[in-house]
XYZ file of C-alpha atoms in Angstrom:
569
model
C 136.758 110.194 104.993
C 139.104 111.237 102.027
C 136.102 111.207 99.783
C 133.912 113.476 102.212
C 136.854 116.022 102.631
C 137.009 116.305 99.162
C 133.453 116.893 98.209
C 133.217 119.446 101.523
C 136.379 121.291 99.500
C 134.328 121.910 96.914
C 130.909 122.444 98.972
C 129.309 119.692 98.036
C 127.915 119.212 101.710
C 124.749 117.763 100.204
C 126.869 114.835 98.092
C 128.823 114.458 101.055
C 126.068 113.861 103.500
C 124.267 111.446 101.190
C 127.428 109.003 100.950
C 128.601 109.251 104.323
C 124.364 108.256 105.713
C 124.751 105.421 102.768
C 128.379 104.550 104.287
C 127.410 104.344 107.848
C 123.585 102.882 106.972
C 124.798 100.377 104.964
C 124.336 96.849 107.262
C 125.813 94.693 104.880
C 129.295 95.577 105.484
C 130.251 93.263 107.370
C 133.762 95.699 108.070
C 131.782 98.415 108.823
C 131.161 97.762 113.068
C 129.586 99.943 115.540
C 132.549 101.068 116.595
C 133.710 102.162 113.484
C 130.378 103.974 112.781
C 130.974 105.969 116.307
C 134.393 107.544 115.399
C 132.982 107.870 111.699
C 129.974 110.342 113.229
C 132.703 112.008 115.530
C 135.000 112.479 112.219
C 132.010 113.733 110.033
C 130.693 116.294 112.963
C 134.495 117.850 113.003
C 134.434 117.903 109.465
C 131.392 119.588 108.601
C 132.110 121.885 111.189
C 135.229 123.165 110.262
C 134.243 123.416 106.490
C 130.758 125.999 107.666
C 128.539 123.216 107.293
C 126.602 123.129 110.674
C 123.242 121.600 109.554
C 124.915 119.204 108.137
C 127.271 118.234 111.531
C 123.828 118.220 113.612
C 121.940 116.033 111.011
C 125.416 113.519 111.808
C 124.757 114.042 115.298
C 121.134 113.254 115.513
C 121.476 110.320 113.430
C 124.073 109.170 115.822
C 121.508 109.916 118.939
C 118.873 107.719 116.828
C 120.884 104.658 116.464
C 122.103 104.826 119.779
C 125.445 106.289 120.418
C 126.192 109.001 122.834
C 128.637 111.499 121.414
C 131.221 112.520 122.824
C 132.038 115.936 124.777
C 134.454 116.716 121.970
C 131.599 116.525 119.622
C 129.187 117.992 122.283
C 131.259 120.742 122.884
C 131.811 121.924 119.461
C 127.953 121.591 118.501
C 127.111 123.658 121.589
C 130.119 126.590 120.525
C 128.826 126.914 117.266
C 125.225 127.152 118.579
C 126.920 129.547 120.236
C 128.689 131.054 117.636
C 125.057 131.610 115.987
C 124.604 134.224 118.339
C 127.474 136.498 118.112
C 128.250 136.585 121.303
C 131.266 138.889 122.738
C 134.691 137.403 123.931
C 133.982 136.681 127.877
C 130.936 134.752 126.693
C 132.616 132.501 124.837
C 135.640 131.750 126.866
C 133.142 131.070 129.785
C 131.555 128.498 127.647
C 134.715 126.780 126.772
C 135.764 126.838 130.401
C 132.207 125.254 131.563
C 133.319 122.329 129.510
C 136.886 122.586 130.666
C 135.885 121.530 133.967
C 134.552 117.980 132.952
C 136.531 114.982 133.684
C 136.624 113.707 130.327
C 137.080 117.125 128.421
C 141.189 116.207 127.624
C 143.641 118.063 125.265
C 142.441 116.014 122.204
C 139.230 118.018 122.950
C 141.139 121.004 123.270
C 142.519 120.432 119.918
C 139.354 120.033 118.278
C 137.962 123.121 119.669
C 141.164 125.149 118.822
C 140.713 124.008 114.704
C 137.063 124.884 115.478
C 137.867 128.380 116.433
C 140.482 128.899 113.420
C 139.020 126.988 110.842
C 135.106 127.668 111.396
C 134.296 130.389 113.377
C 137.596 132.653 112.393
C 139.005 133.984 116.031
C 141.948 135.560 116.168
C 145.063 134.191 117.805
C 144.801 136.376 120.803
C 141.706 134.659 121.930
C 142.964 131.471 120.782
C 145.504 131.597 123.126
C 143.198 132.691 125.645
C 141.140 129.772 125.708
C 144.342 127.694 125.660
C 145.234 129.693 129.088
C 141.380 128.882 129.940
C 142.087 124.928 129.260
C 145.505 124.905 131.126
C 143.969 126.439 134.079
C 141.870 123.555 134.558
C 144.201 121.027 134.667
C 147.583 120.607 136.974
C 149.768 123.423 137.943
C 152.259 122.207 136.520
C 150.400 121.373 133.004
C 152.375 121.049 129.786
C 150.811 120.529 126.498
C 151.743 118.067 123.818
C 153.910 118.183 120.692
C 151.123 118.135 118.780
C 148.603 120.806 120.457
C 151.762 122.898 120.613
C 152.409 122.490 116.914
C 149.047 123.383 116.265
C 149.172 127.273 117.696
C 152.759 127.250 116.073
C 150.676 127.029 112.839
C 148.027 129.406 114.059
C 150.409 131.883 114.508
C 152.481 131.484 111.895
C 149.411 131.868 109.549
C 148.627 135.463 111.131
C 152.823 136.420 110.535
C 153.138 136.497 114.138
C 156.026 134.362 114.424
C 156.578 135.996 118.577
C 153.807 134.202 119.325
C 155.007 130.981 118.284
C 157.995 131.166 120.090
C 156.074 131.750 122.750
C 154.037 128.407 122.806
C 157.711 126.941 121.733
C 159.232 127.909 124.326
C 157.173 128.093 127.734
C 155.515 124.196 126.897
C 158.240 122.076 126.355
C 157.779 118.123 126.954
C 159.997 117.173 129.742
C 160.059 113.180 129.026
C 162.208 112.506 125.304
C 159.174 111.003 123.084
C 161.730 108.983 120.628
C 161.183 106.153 118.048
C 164.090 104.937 116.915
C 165.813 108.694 115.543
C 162.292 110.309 115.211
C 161.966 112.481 118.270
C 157.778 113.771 117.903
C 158.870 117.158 119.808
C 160.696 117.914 116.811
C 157.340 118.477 114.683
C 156.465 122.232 116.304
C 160.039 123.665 115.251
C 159.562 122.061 111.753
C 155.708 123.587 111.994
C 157.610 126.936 112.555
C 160.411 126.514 109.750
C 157.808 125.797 106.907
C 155.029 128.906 108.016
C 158.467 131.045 107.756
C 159.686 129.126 103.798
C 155.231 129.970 103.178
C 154.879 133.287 104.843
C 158.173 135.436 104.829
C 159.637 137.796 101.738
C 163.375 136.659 100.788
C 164.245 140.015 102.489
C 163.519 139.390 105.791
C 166.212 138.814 108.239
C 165.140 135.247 109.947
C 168.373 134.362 110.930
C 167.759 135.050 114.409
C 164.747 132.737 114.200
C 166.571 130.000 112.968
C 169.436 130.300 115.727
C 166.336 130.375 118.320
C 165.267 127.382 116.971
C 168.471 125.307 116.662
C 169.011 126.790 120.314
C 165.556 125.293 121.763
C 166.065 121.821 120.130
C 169.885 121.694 121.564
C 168.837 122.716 124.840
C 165.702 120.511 124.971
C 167.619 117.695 123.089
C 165.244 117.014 120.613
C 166.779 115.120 118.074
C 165.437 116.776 114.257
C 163.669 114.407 112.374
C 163.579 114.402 108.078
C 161.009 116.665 107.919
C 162.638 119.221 110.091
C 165.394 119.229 107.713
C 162.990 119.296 105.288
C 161.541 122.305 106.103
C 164.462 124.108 107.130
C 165.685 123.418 103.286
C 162.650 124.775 101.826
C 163.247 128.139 103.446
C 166.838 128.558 101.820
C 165.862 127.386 99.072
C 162.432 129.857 98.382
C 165.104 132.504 99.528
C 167.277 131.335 96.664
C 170.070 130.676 99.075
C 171.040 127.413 97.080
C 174.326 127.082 98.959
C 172.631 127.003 102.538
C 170.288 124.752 101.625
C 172.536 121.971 99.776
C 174.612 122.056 102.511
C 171.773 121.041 104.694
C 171.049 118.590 102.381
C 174.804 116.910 102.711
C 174.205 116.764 107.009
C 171.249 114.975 106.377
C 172.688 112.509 103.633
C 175.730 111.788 105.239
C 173.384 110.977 108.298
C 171.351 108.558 106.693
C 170.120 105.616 108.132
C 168.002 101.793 106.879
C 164.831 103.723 107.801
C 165.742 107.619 108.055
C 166.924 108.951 104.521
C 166.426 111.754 102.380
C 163.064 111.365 101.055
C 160.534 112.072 97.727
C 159.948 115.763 99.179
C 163.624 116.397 99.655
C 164.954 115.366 96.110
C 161.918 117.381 94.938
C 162.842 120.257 96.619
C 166.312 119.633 95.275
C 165.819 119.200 92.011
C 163.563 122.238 91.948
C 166.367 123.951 92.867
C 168.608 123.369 90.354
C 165.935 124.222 87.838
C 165.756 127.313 89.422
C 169.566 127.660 88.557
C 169.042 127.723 84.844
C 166.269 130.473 84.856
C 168.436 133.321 84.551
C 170.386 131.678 81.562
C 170.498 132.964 78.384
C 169.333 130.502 76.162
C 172.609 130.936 74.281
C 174.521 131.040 77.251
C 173.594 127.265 78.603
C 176.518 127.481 81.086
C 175.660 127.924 84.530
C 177.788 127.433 87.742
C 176.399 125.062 90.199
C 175.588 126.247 93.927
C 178.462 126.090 96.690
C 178.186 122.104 98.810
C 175.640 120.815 95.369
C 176.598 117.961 93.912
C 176.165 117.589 90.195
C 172.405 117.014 89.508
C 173.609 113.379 88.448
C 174.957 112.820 91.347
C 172.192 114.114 93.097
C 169.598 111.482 91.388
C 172.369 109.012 92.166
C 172.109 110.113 96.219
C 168.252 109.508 95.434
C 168.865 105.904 94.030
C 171.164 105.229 96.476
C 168.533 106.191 99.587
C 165.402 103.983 97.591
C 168.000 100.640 97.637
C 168.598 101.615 101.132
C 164.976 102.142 102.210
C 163.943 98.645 100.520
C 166.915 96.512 101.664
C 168.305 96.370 97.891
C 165.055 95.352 96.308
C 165.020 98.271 93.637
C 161.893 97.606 92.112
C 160.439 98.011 94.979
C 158.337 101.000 95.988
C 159.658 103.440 98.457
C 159.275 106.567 100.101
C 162.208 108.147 98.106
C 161.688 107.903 94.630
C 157.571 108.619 93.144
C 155.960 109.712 90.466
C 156.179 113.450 91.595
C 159.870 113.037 92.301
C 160.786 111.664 88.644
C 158.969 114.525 87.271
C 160.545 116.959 88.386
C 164.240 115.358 87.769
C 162.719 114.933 84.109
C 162.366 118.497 84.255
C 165.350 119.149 85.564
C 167.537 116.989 82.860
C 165.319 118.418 80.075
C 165.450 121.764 81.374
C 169.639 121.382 81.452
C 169.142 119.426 77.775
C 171.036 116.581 79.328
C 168.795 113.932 77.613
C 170.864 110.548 78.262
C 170.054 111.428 82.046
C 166.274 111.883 81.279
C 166.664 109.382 79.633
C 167.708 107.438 82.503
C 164.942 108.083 84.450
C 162.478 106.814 82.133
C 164.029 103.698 82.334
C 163.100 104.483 86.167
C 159.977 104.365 85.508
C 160.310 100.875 84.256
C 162.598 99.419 87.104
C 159.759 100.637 89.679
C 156.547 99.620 87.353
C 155.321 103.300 86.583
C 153.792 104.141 83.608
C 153.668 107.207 82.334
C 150.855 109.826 82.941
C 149.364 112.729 80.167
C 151.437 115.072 82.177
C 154.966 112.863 81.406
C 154.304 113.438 77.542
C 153.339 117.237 78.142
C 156.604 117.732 80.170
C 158.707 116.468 77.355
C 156.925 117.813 74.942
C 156.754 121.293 76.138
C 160.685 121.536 77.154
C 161.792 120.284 73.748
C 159.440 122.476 72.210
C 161.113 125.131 73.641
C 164.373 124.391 72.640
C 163.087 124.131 68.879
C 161.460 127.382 69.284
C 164.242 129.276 70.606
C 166.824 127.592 67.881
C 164.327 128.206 64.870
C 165.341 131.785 64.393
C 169.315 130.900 63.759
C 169.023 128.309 60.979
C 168.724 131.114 58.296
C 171.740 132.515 60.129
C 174.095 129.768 60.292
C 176.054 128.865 57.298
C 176.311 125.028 58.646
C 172.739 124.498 59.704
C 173.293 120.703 60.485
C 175.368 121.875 63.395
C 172.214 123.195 64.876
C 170.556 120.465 67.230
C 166.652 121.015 66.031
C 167.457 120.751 62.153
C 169.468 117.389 62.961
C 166.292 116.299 65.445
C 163.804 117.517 63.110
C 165.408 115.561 60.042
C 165.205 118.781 57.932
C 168.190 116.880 55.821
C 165.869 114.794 54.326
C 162.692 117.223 54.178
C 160.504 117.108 50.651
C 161.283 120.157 48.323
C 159.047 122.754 49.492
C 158.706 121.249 53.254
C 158.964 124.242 55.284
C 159.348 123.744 59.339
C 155.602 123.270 60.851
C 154.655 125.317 63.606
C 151.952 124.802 66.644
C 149.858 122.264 66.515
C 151.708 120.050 63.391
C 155.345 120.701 65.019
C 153.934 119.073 68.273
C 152.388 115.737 65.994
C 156.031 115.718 64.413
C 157.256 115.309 67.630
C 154.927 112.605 68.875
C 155.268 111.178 65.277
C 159.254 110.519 66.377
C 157.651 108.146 69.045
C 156.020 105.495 66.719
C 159.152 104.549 64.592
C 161.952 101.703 66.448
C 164.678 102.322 64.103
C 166.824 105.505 65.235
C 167.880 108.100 62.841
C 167.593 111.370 62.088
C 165.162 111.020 59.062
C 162.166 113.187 58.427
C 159.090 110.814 59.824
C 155.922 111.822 57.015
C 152.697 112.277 58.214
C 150.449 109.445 57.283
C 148.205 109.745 54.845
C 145.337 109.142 56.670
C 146.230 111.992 59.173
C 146.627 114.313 56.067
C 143.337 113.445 55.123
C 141.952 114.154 58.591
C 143.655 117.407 59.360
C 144.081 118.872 56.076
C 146.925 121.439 55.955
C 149.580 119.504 58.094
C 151.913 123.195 57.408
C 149.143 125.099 59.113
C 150.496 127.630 62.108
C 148.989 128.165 65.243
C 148.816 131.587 66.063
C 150.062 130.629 70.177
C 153.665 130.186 70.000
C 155.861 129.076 72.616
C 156.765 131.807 75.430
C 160.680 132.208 76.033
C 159.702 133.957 79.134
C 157.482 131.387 80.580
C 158.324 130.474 84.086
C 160.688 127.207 84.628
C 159.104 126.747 88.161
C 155.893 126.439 87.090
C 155.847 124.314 83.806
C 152.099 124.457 82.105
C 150.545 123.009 79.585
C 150.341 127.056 78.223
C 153.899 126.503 77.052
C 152.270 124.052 74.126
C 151.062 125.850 71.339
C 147.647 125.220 71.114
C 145.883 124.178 67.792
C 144.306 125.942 65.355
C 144.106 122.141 63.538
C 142.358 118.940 64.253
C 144.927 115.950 64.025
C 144.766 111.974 63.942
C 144.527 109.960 66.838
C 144.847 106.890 64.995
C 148.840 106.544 65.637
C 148.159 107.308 68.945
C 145.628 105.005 69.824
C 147.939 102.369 67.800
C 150.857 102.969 70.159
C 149.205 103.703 73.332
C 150.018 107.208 73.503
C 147.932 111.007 73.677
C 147.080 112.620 70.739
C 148.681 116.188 70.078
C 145.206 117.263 70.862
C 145.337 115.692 74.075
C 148.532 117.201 74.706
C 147.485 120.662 74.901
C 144.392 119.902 76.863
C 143.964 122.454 79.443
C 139.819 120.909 80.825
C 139.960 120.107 84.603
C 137.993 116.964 83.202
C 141.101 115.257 81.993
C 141.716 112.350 83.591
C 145.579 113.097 85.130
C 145.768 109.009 86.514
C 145.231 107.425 82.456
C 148.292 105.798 81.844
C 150.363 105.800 78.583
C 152.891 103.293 77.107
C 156.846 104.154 77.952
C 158.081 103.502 74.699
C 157.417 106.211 72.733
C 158.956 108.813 74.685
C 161.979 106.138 74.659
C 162.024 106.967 71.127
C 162.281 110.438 71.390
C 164.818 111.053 73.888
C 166.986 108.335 71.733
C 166.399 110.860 69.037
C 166.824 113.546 71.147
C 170.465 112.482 72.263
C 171.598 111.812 68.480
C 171.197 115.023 67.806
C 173.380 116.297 70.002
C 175.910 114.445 67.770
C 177.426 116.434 65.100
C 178.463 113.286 63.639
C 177.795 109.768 63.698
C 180.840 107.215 63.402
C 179.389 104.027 63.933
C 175.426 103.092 64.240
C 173.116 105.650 65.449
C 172.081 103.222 68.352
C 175.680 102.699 69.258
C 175.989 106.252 69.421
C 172.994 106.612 71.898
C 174.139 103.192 73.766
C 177.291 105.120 74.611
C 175.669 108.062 75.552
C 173.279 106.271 77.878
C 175.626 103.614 79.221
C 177.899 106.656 80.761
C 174.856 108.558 82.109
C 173.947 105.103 84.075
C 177.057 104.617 85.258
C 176.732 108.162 86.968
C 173.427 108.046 88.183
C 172.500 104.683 88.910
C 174.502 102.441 91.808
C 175.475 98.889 90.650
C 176.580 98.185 94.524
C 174.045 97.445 97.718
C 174.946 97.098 101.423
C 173.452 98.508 103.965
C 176.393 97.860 106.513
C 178.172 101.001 104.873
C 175.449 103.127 106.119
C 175.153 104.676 110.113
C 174.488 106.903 112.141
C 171.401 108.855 113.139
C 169.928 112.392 112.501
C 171.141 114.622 114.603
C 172.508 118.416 114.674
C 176.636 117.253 113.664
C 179.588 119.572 112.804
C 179.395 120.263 109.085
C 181.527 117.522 107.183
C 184.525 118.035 105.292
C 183.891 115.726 102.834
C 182.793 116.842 99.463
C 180.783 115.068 96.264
């Protein structure tokens, strides 16, 4: 089904009508039952209809009628409304057809639900007359009729796509489950308030006064006793922090941590949001001003990826190389960014040795992220070394090696500045030395002092790091060192084609080698061994962010709405 949604995103109904016939056609897989090929028809009919592909959802249906299944009214019922649909009729008509199937015995509130997305997603009504064929369903059943979390959380979402956040509160609040529907801390009727809480982090300015949502909300779930899952606290994070009210939305961070549990913890989206956050902190930094004050209730963004570690060792029982719900791919990213950003590099450093507790290798868009950010720094520190009288105390001429450049060897830029950089990568033995380009790339490329004509942006946006913050070449280089140490070219780097292939994995090493680099040259001077230098750097840096002690007995309690805690990071 994953691949059919994704060809129907990009309207390939065609494509996705030939593979899902071969999929359900195909009588030599053996895993592929009857069964399985009824609720695969049912699936494809709700798909194609909600994506405007109609011929394509009664093709599905008659090929279900041919091999013998009956579908069901859900599927009937949306075939027959989009007929429907066909023919413009007014309001009244179509309510009266949705309350003609109403009135079967088997029409339920799953049916409901698919007709609702039907009526949003396909055929565009409004939420007035959404809600009126809710009223139209609820009439049919019991007096005393209540819908679901889930049905419920659906109009939430309806409404909270048109900005009509009244209406929401509406469905919230006159259909409430009377029965607690818990597992374990997770309490489902939780998932329409966190519906609510992320349509108001997508849909509402910063300036907009919500706070009397949010004590409507907190007021409902106390009264109702719903018990707020992560992803409630999730949400209701993501709407401080959009608002750029770090302080709020840390300190719903520390209710959640200190509520932690072996199976409820912070999770990947949280530290994501998190560390987004702090990035967000350094924006408005001059880039010779790097001091910035952290938020009210944050902890220090070490400590912060040491709360993450922490919650993976608790989610897998102390089996860190492990995979977990807490620490992925996405999540290490974006603390990358957020050491790089801060030009802590022992700490990013640190989390590419992450990557090799957990079995991760890195992707194109790892090298472009480190790339780009120390790029940036370069960029923005070229312009004082013919100011300074001490150059070497400037961090890119000691990272560069411009010490030990050849007479005449002016600072590259664009396309041979990024190679340099990659060229730190293929060398084991630290130092600040000036790596030469290879003969054979000389040879290749020609003029290895060429400039590109892009040049880093200062202004570029920090939320949104792109591969536009590369210079792009004006060059061809080598891709013989690359292919030699398992990592992209420079020309691969600033690849901006869709048609790269995001999942191709690199090797780990080389960007090792560059954030050793990296953190020697934050060193004025050296008193023992280069790597004994970095060792020290990198040893305190663990020590901060990476627990040496397990046990899961130190950890209780549930999530829940407590009294804000006293204690502090």
């Amino acid at each position: 089904m994953q691949r059919l949604q994704k060809h129907l995103r990009n309207k390939k109904d065609v494509l996705a009508r030939r593979e899902f016939f071969y999929f359900i056609g195909n009588k030599n897989n053996v895993l592929v039952d009857n069964r399985i090929r009824f609720y695969a028809c049912e699936r494809a009919i709700a798909l194609f209809l909600r994506h405007g592909f109609p011929l394509s959802a009664a093709m599905v249906c008659g090929r279900m009628v041919n091999e013998g299944f009956v579908p069901s009214v859900s599927a009937r019922t949306q075939m027959a409304l989009i007929t429907l649909a066909e023919r413009s009729p007014d309001e009244n008509t179509l309510l009266e057809a949705i309350a003609e199937y109403c009135r079967q015995a088997s029409f339920d509130e799953r049916c409901m639900r698919d007709v609702v997305h039907l009526l949003h997603e396909s055929m565009g009504c409004s939420p007035e007359i959404i809600d009126k064929a809710i009223n139209v369903f609820i009439r049919s059943q019991d007096l005393e009729y209540s819908l679901s979390p889930a049905t419920v959380g659906l109009l939430v979402h309806i409404h909270g796509c048109a900005g009509s956040i009244k209406g929401a509160q509406h469905w919230l609040s006159t259909h409430r489950p009377c029965n607690p529907q818990h597992s374990g801390t997770m309490d489902v009727r939780a998932h329409p308030y966190t519906t609510l809480l992320r349509r108001l982090a997508d849909e509402m300015s910063s300036e907009h006064d919500d706070h009397g949502v949010y004590r409507w909300v907190f007021e409902q779930m106390v009264e109702n006793n719903i018990i707020p899952d992560v992803a409630f606290y999730n949400a209701f994070m993501n709407v401080e922090i959009k608002r750029r009210r770090y302080p709020q939305g840390f300190t719903i961070y520390r209710l959640l941590w200190h509520h932690r549990t072996g199976t409820e913890t912070p999770d990947a989206y949280t530290y994501s949001l998190l560390f987004q956050a702090f990035r967000k902190t350094y924006e408005s930094r001059s880039f010779r001003n790097r001091r910035t004050r952290r938020p009210d209730s944050a902890p220090t963004p070490r400590q912060l990826y040491r709360d993450m570690y922490e919650c993976h060792c608790l989610r897998t029982q102390g089996k860190r190389s492990k995979p977990s719900a807490v620490i992925t791919l996405d999540t290490l990213h974006n603390a990358l960014y957020m050491f790089l950003q801060a030009r802590d590099y022992p700490a990013a450093f640190v989390v590419l040795r992450t990557f090799r507790m957990l079995g991760l290798k890195p992707r194109l868009y790892t090298y472009q992220l480190i790339c780009s950010l120390l790029l940036r720094r370069i960029y923005e520190e070229l312009p004082l070394l013919s100011k300074e009288s001490y150059p070497d105390r400037v961090w890119s001429y000691r990272f560069l090696g411009m010490a030990s450049y050849p007479i005449g060897q002016s600072v590259p830029k664009g396309m041979p500045l990024l190679a340099a950089i990659l060229r730190l990568g293929t060398v084991s033995r630290l130092s600040l030395s000036y790596i030469p380009v290879p003969p054979e790339t000389m040879n290749k490329s020609g003029d290895s002092s060429g400039e590109s004509k892009v040049e880093l942006s200062r202004s570029s946006s920090a939320s949104s790091l792109a591969v536009e913050d590369i210079p792009h070449p004006e060059v061809s280089a080598s891709v013989t060192l690359g292919e030699l140490h398992n990592m992209p070219s420079a020309e691969l780097v600033v690849q901006t084609d869709s048609k790269t292939d995001d999942t191709k994995e690199f090797a780990l090493a080389p960007l090792e080698r560059v954030l050793r680099r990296a953190i020697l040259s934050t060193r004025p001077s050296v008193a023992i061994s280069p790597a004994k230098e970095v060792a020290v750097e990198i040893a305190e840096a663990k020590r901060e962010m990476i627990s040496q002690t397990f046990g899961i007995g130190m950890y209780a309690g549930g999530l829940a709405l407590p009294a804000e805690s006293d204690e502090s990071y």
